[in-house]
PDB file of C-alpha atoms in Angstrom:
ATOM      1  CA  UNK A   1     359.557  28.807 -51.768  1.00  0.00           C
ATOM      2  CA  UNK A   2     361.005  26.293 -54.248  1.00  0.00           C
ATOM      3  CA  UNK A   3     363.639  23.876 -52.989  1.00  0.00           C
ATOM      4  CA  UNK A   4     364.477  22.203 -56.306  1.00  0.00           C
ATOM      5  CA  UNK A   5     366.671  25.073 -57.536  1.00  0.00           C
ATOM      6  CA  UNK A   6     370.385  24.821 -58.236  1.00  0.00           C
ATOM      7  CA  UNK A   7     372.706  27.744 -59.001  1.00  0.00           C
ATOM      8  CA  UNK A   8     374.074  27.466 -62.529  1.00  0.00           C
ATOM      9  CA  UNK A   9     377.590  28.951 -62.754  1.00  0.00           C
ATOM     10  CA  UNK A  10     378.687  30.634 -65.963  1.00  0.00           C
ATOM     11  CA  UNK A  11     381.799  30.103 -68.063  1.00  0.00           C
ATOM     12  CA  UNK A  12     383.298  33.449 -67.007  1.00  0.00           C
ATOM     13  CA  UNK A  13     384.377  33.895 -63.397  1.00  0.00           C
ATOM     14  CA  UNK A  14     384.331  37.169 -61.502  1.00  0.00           C
ATOM     15  CA  UNK A  15     388.026  37.928 -61.877  1.00  0.00           C
ATOM     16  CA  UNK A  16     388.009  37.283 -65.622  1.00  0.00           C
ATOM     17  CA  UNK A  17     385.085  39.652 -66.024  1.00  0.00           C
ATOM     18  CA  UNK A  18     386.886  42.342 -64.005  1.00  0.00           C
ATOM     19  CA  UNK A  19     390.065  41.854 -66.060  1.00  0.00           C
ATOM     20  CA  UNK A  20     388.229  42.047 -69.378  1.00  0.00           C
ATOM     21  CA  UNK A  21     386.104  45.084 -68.467  1.00  0.00           C
ATOM     22  CA  UNK A  22     388.958  46.725 -66.560  1.00  0.00           C
ATOM     23  CA  UNK A  23     386.802  47.742 -63.625  1.00  0.00           C
ATOM     24  CA  UNK A  24     385.448  46.337 -60.375  1.00  0.00           C
ATOM     25  CA  UNK A  25     381.740  46.227 -59.655  1.00  0.00           C
ATOM     26  CA  UNK A  26     380.335  48.127 -56.688  1.00  0.00           C
ATOM     27  CA  UNK A  27     376.976  49.440 -55.496  1.00  0.00           C
ATOM     28  CA  UNK A  28     376.756  53.080 -54.443  1.00  0.00           C
ATOM     29  CA  UNK A  29     373.667  53.186 -52.235  1.00  0.00           C
ATOM     30  CA  UNK A  30     372.211  56.691 -51.841  1.00  0.00           C
ATOM     31  CA  UNK A  31     369.786  56.969 -48.925  1.00  0.00           C
ATOM     32  CA  UNK A  32     367.965  59.984 -47.531  1.00  0.00           C
ATOM     33  CA  UNK A  33     364.632  61.740 -47.237  1.00  0.00           C
ATOM     34  CA  UNK A  34     362.515  62.587 -50.260  1.00  0.00           C
ATOM     35  CA  UNK A  35     363.861  65.806 -51.854  1.00  0.00           C
ATOM     36  CA  UNK A  36     367.225  65.447 -50.101  1.00  0.00           C
ATOM     37  CA  UNK A  37     368.930  65.307 -53.513  1.00  0.00           C
ATOM     38  CA  UNK A  38     369.463  61.572 -54.066  1.00  0.00           C
ATOM     39  CA  UNK A  39     368.155  61.391 -57.628  1.00  0.00           C
ATOM     40  CA  UNK A  40     369.876  64.625 -58.656  1.00  0.00           C
ATOM     41  CA  UNK A  41     373.225  63.374 -57.360  1.00  0.00           C
ATOM     42  CA  UNK A  42     372.665  59.908 -58.859  1.00  0.00           C
ATOM     43  CA  UNK A  43     371.998  61.364 -62.333  1.00  0.00           C
ATOM     44  CA  UNK A  44     375.052  63.617 -62.216  1.00  0.00           C
ATOM     45  CA  UNK A  45     377.256  60.828 -60.854  1.00  0.00           C
ATOM     46  CA  UNK A  46     376.119  58.396 -63.541  1.00  0.00           C
ATOM     47  CA  UNK A  47     376.865  60.952 -66.261  1.00  0.00           C
ATOM     48  CA  UNK A  48     380.296  61.731 -64.797  1.00  0.00           C
ATOM     49  CA  UNK A  49     381.286  58.065 -64.557  1.00  0.00           C
ATOM     50  CA  UNK A  50     380.074  57.295 -68.071  1.00  0.00           C
ATOM     51  CA  UNK A  51     382.166  60.174 -69.360  1.00  0.00           C
ATOM     52  CA  UNK A  52     385.102  58.465 -67.657  1.00  0.00           C
ATOM     53  CA  UNK A  53     384.172  55.410 -69.779  1.00  0.00           C
ATOM     54  CA  UNK A  54     383.023  53.431 -66.757  1.00  0.00           C
ATOM     55  CA  UNK A  55     380.292  50.808 -67.083  1.00  0.00           C
ATOM     56  CA  UNK A  56     377.642  52.455 -64.880  1.00  0.00           C
ATOM     57  CA  UNK A  57     373.894  52.189 -64.368  1.00  0.00           C
ATOM     58  CA  UNK A  58     371.479  54.108 -62.155  1.00  0.00           C
ATOM     59  CA  UNK A  59     368.522  52.526 -60.345  1.00  0.00           C
ATOM     60  CA  UNK A  60     366.049  55.167 -59.162  1.00  0.00           C
ATOM     61  CA  UNK A  61     363.262  54.596 -56.647  1.00  0.00           C
ATOM     62  CA  UNK A  62     360.378  55.990 -58.692  1.00  0.00           C
ATOM     63  CA  UNK A  63     361.588  54.356 -61.912  1.00  0.00           C
ATOM     64  CA  UNK A  64     361.830  50.906 -60.328  1.00  0.00           C
ATOM     65  CA  UNK A  65     358.342  51.287 -58.874  1.00  0.00           C
ATOM     66  CA  UNK A  66     357.024  51.853 -62.404  1.00  0.00           C
ATOM     67  CA  UNK A  67     358.168  48.361 -63.407  1.00  0.00           C
ATOM     68  CA  UNK A  68     359.763  45.719 -61.218  1.00  0.00           C
ATOM     69  CA  UNK A  69     358.132  46.958 -58.013  1.00  0.00           C
ATOM     70  CA  UNK A  70     354.844  48.289 -59.355  1.00  0.00           C
ATOM     71  CA  UNK A  71     352.975  45.714 -57.278  1.00  0.00           C
ATOM     72  CA  UNK A  72     354.208  47.262 -54.012  1.00  0.00           C
ATOM     73  CA  UNK A  73     352.643  49.974 -51.874  1.00  0.00           C
ATOM     74  CA  UNK A  74     354.188  52.185 -49.202  1.00  0.00           C
ATOM     75  CA  UNK A  75     353.266  50.367 -46.001  1.00  0.00           C
ATOM     76  CA  UNK A  76     356.168  49.032 -43.935  1.00  0.00           C
ATOM     77  CA  UNK A  77     356.000  45.510 -45.374  1.00  0.00           C
ATOM     78  CA  UNK A  78     356.028  46.830 -48.952  1.00  0.00           C
ATOM     79  CA  UNK A  79     358.932  49.183 -48.212  1.00  0.00           C
ATOM     80  CA  UNK A  80     360.953  46.285 -46.821  1.00  0.00           C
ATOM     81  CA  UNK A  81     360.239  44.168 -49.912  1.00  0.00           C
ATOM     82  CA  UNK A  82     361.030  47.121 -52.196  1.00  0.00           C
ATOM     83  CA  UNK A  83     364.507  47.418 -50.697  1.00  0.00           C
ATOM     84  CA  UNK A  84     365.035  43.644 -50.562  1.00  0.00           C
ATOM     85  CA  UNK A  85     364.432  43.444 -54.308  1.00  0.00           C
ATOM     86  CA  UNK A  86     366.654  46.373 -55.162  1.00  0.00           C
ATOM     87  CA  UNK A  87     369.380  44.927 -52.944  1.00  0.00           C
ATOM     88  CA  UNK A  88     369.275  41.750 -55.028  1.00  0.00           C
ATOM     89  CA  UNK A  89     369.145  43.645 -58.345  1.00  0.00           C
ATOM     90  CA  UNK A  90     372.022  45.983 -57.456  1.00  0.00           C
ATOM     91  CA  UNK A  91     374.060  42.951 -56.392  1.00  0.00           C
ATOM     92  CA  UNK A  92     373.552  41.433 -59.865  1.00  0.00           C
ATOM     93  CA  UNK A  93     374.719  44.678 -61.478  1.00  0.00           C
ATOM     94  CA  UNK A  94     377.784  44.856 -59.209  1.00  0.00           C
ATOM     95  CA  UNK A  95     378.536  41.199 -59.938  1.00  0.00           C
ATOM     96  CA  UNK A  96     378.617  42.076 -63.644  1.00  0.00           C
ATOM     97  CA  UNK A  97     381.445  44.564 -62.836  1.00  0.00           C
ATOM     98  CA  UNK A  98     379.034  47.474 -63.193  1.00  0.00           C
ATOM     99  CA  UNK A  99     379.090  50.515 -60.939  1.00  0.00           C
ATOM    100  CA  UNK A 100     375.472  50.435 -59.772  1.00  0.00           C
ATOM    101  CA  UNK A 101     374.042  53.659 -58.350  1.00  0.00           C
ATOM    102  CA  UNK A 102     370.847  53.280 -56.327  1.00  0.00           C
ATOM    103  CA  UNK A 103     368.732  56.236 -55.218  1.00  0.00           C
ATOM    104  CA  UNK A 104     366.104  55.046 -52.735  1.00  0.00           C
ATOM    105  CA  UNK A 105     364.830  56.554 -49.503  1.00  0.00           C
ATOM    106  CA  UNK A 106     365.434  53.098 -47.936  1.00  0.00           C
ATOM    107  CA  UNK A 107     364.268  54.303 -44.502  1.00  0.00           C
ATOM    108  CA  UNK A 108     365.194  51.324 -42.329  1.00  0.00           C
ATOM    109  CA  UNK A 109     368.745  50.596 -41.115  1.00  0.00           C
ATOM    110  CA  UNK A 110     368.107  46.859 -40.984  1.00  0.00           C
ATOM    111  CA  UNK A 111     367.155  46.731 -44.666  1.00  0.00           C
ATOM    112  CA  UNK A 112     370.226  48.713 -45.711  1.00  0.00           C
ATOM    113  CA  UNK A 113     372.405  46.414 -43.611  1.00  0.00           C
ATOM    114  CA  UNK A 114     370.860  43.354 -45.281  1.00  0.00           C
ATOM    115  CA  UNK A 115     371.690  44.867 -48.690  1.00  0.00           C
ATOM    116  CA  UNK A 116     375.275  45.494 -47.548  1.00  0.00           C
ATOM    117  CA  UNK A 117     375.689  41.963 -46.203  1.00  0.00           C
ATOM    118  CA  UNK A 118     374.273  40.520 -49.418  1.00  0.00           C
ATOM    119  CA  UNK A 119     377.034  42.270 -51.348  1.00  0.00           C
ATOM    120  CA  UNK A 120     379.761  41.438 -48.860  1.00  0.00           C
ATOM    121  CA  UNK A 121     378.869  37.722 -48.925  1.00  0.00           C
ATOM    122  CA  UNK A 122     379.379  37.848 -52.673  1.00  0.00           C
ATOM    123  CA  UNK A 123     382.716  39.651 -52.328  1.00  0.00           C
ATOM    124  CA  UNK A 124     381.210  42.826 -53.783  1.00  0.00           C
ATOM    125  CA  UNK A 125     381.657  46.434 -52.741  1.00  0.00           C
ATOM    126  CA  UNK A 126     378.835  48.391 -51.112  1.00  0.00           C
ATOM    127  CA  UNK A 127     379.110  52.108 -50.368  1.00  0.00           C
ATOM    128  CA  UNK A 128     376.382  53.698 -48.259  1.00  0.00           C
ATOM    129  CA  UNK A 129     375.989  57.403 -49.025  1.00  0.00           C
ATOM    130  CA  UNK A 130     373.829  59.400 -46.623  1.00  0.00           C
ATOM    131  CA  UNK A 131     372.300  62.233 -48.649  1.00  0.00           C
ATOM    132  CA  UNK A 132     371.429  64.403 -45.699  1.00  0.00           C
ATOM    133  CA  UNK A 133     369.191  67.459 -45.554  1.00  0.00           C
ATOM    134  CA  UNK A 134     367.138  68.694 -42.580  1.00  0.00           C
ATOM    135  CA  UNK A 135     363.381  68.102 -42.699  1.00  0.00           C
ATOM    136  CA  UNK A 136     362.817  71.879 -42.794  1.00  0.00           C
ATOM    137  CA  UNK A 137     364.952  72.110 -45.946  1.00  0.00           C
ATOM    138  CA  UNK A 138     363.362  69.202 -47.832  1.00  0.00           C
ATOM    139  CA  UNK A 139     359.890  70.485 -46.931  1.00  0.00           C
ATOM    140  CA  UNK A 140     360.835  73.865 -48.374  1.00  0.00           C
ATOM    141  CA  UNK A 141     362.137  72.234 -51.579  1.00  0.00           C
ATOM    142  CA  UNK A 142     359.192  69.820 -51.932  1.00  0.00           C
ATOM    143  CA  UNK A 143     359.391  69.664 -55.780  1.00  0.00           C
ATOM    144  CA  UNK A 144     356.500  67.186 -56.089  1.00  0.00           C
ATOM    145  CA  UNK A 145     354.299  68.684 -53.378  1.00  0.00           C
ATOM    146  CA  UNK A 146     354.527  65.448 -51.393  1.00  0.00           C
ATOM    147  CA  UNK A 147     355.343  66.970 -48.025  1.00  0.00           C
ATOM    148  CA  UNK A 148     352.451  69.395 -48.322  1.00  0.00           C
ATOM    149  CA  UNK A 149     350.124  66.514 -49.142  1.00  0.00           C
ATOM    150  CA  UNK A 150     351.520  64.440 -46.267  1.00  0.00           C
ATOM    151  CA  UNK A 151     351.025  67.304 -43.810  1.00  0.00           C
ATOM    152  CA  UNK A 152     347.447  67.621 -45.057  1.00  0.00           C
ATOM    153  CA  UNK A 153     346.889  63.915 -44.485  1.00  0.00           C
ATOM    154  CA  UNK A 154     346.353  63.176 -48.169  1.00  0.00           C
ATOM    155  CA  UNK A 155     349.374  60.863 -48.306  1.00  0.00           C
ATOM    156  CA  UNK A 156     349.652  58.219 -45.600  1.00  0.00           C
ATOM    157  CA  UNK A 157     352.872  56.572 -44.376  1.00  0.00           C
ATOM    158  CA  UNK A 158     355.097  59.326 -45.761  1.00  0.00           C
ATOM    159  CA  UNK A 159     358.720  59.069 -44.649  1.00  0.00           C
ATOM    160  CA  UNK A 160     359.802  61.866 -42.344  1.00  0.00           C
ATOM    161  CA  UNK A 161     356.224  62.924 -41.577  1.00  0.00           C
ATOM    162  CA  UNK A 162     354.015  59.933 -40.745  1.00  0.00           C
ATOM    163  CA  UNK A 163     356.584  57.151 -41.206  1.00  0.00           C
ATOM    164  CA  UNK A 164     360.100  56.909 -39.756  1.00  0.00           C
ATOM    165  CA  UNK A 165     363.449  57.493 -41.412  1.00  0.00           C
ATOM    166  CA  UNK A 166     366.380  55.856 -39.628  1.00  0.00           C
ATOM    167  CA  UNK A 167     369.464  57.835 -40.572  1.00  0.00           C
ATOM    168  CA  UNK A 168     372.712  55.914 -41.101  1.00  0.00           C
ATOM    169  CA  UNK A 169     374.868  55.871 -37.983  1.00  0.00           C
ATOM    170  CA  UNK A 170     378.158  55.274 -39.800  1.00  0.00           C
ATOM    171  CA  UNK A 171     377.702  55.907 -43.534  1.00  0.00           C
ATOM    172  CA  UNK A 172     380.700  55.447 -45.805  1.00  0.00           C
ATOM    173  CA  UNK A 173     380.039  58.930 -47.210  1.00  0.00           C
ATOM    174  CA  UNK A 174     377.986  61.725 -45.595  1.00  0.00           C
ATOM    175  CA  UNK A 175     376.830  64.510 -47.903  1.00  0.00           C
ATOM    176  CA  UNK A 176     374.928  67.478 -46.472  1.00  0.00           C
ATOM    177  CA  UNK A 177     373.043  68.878 -49.441  1.00  0.00           C
ATOM    178  CA  UNK A 178     372.028  72.037 -47.607  1.00  0.00           C
ATOM    179  CA  UNK A 179     375.760  72.856 -47.438  1.00  0.00           C
ATOM    180  CA  UNK A 180     377.066  71.741 -50.849  1.00  0.00           C
ATOM    181  CA  UNK A 181     375.913  71.645 -54.460  1.00  0.00           C
ATOM    182  CA  UNK A 182     375.597  68.616 -56.740  1.00  0.00           C
ATOM    183  CA  UNK A 183     379.024  69.192 -58.326  1.00  0.00           C
ATOM    184  CA  UNK A 184     380.723  69.006 -54.937  1.00  0.00           C
ATOM    185  CA  UNK A 185     378.664  65.935 -53.979  1.00  0.00           C
ATOM    186  CA  UNK A 186     379.799  64.085 -57.101  1.00  0.00           C
ATOM    187  CA  UNK A 187     383.385  65.158 -56.458  1.00  0.00           C
ATOM    188  CA  UNK A 188     383.264  63.692 -52.933  1.00  0.00           C
ATOM    189  CA  UNK A 189     381.968  60.345 -54.210  1.00  0.00           C
ATOM    190  CA  UNK A 190     384.505  60.212 -57.040  1.00  0.00           C
ATOM    191  CA  UNK A 191     387.312  60.882 -54.553  1.00  0.00           C
ATOM    192  CA  UNK A 192     386.082  57.973 -52.425  1.00  0.00           C
ATOM    193  CA  UNK A 193     385.877  55.630 -55.431  1.00  0.00           C
ATOM    194  CA  UNK A 194     389.404  56.584 -56.469  1.00  0.00           C
ATOM    195  CA  UNK A 195     390.837  56.233 -52.965  1.00  0.00           C
ATOM    196  CA  UNK A 196     389.348  52.742 -52.623  1.00  0.00           C
ATOM    197  CA  UNK A 197     390.488  51.650 -56.107  1.00  0.00           C
ATOM    198  CA  UNK A 198     387.064  51.286 -57.715  1.00  0.00           C
ATOM    199  CA  UNK A 199     388.132  53.703 -60.437  1.00  0.00           C
ATOM    200  CA  UNK A 200     391.466  55.127 -61.543  1.00  0.00           C
TER     201      UNK A 200
END
């Protein structure tokens, strides 16, 4: 790790950026099992916010693994590093006054807490959204056939089957996707953003 690095501040401070863009940056962190509905909700939420003329960008687990994190596997150490990196990246987006939407399984509570603390230390908002669906439901959905492959032993270290998922104990928002559709899920998140003055 290099020690001869110095942070180089810009000519625009955080408040000036917020004033000019007329919005406050925040990360909306969607966590949940594979096939719980994270990516579906993230896509719909991004579209809704953009239609409200909000500077918004979505970071999706599979997409990030095709580029930035393509060197990582799915063992515990790689999963931790995957989330560490996306915590740092989402913080940069939030710091730019963007509404960053992340859709990652992010199975470990400690890693999600580190991402939250990273934002809080920078004075940035972090909203944990538990996209919750029972294992029986996500296995029935199984759009990519991953659960079937995991049950057959073809895929190792698969979250919910052969690797743990630590559900949030006190998420900021709890969405049960076996009880509501994507429209309602987006509505719940938008209501939260409005109530906490991230959008108006």
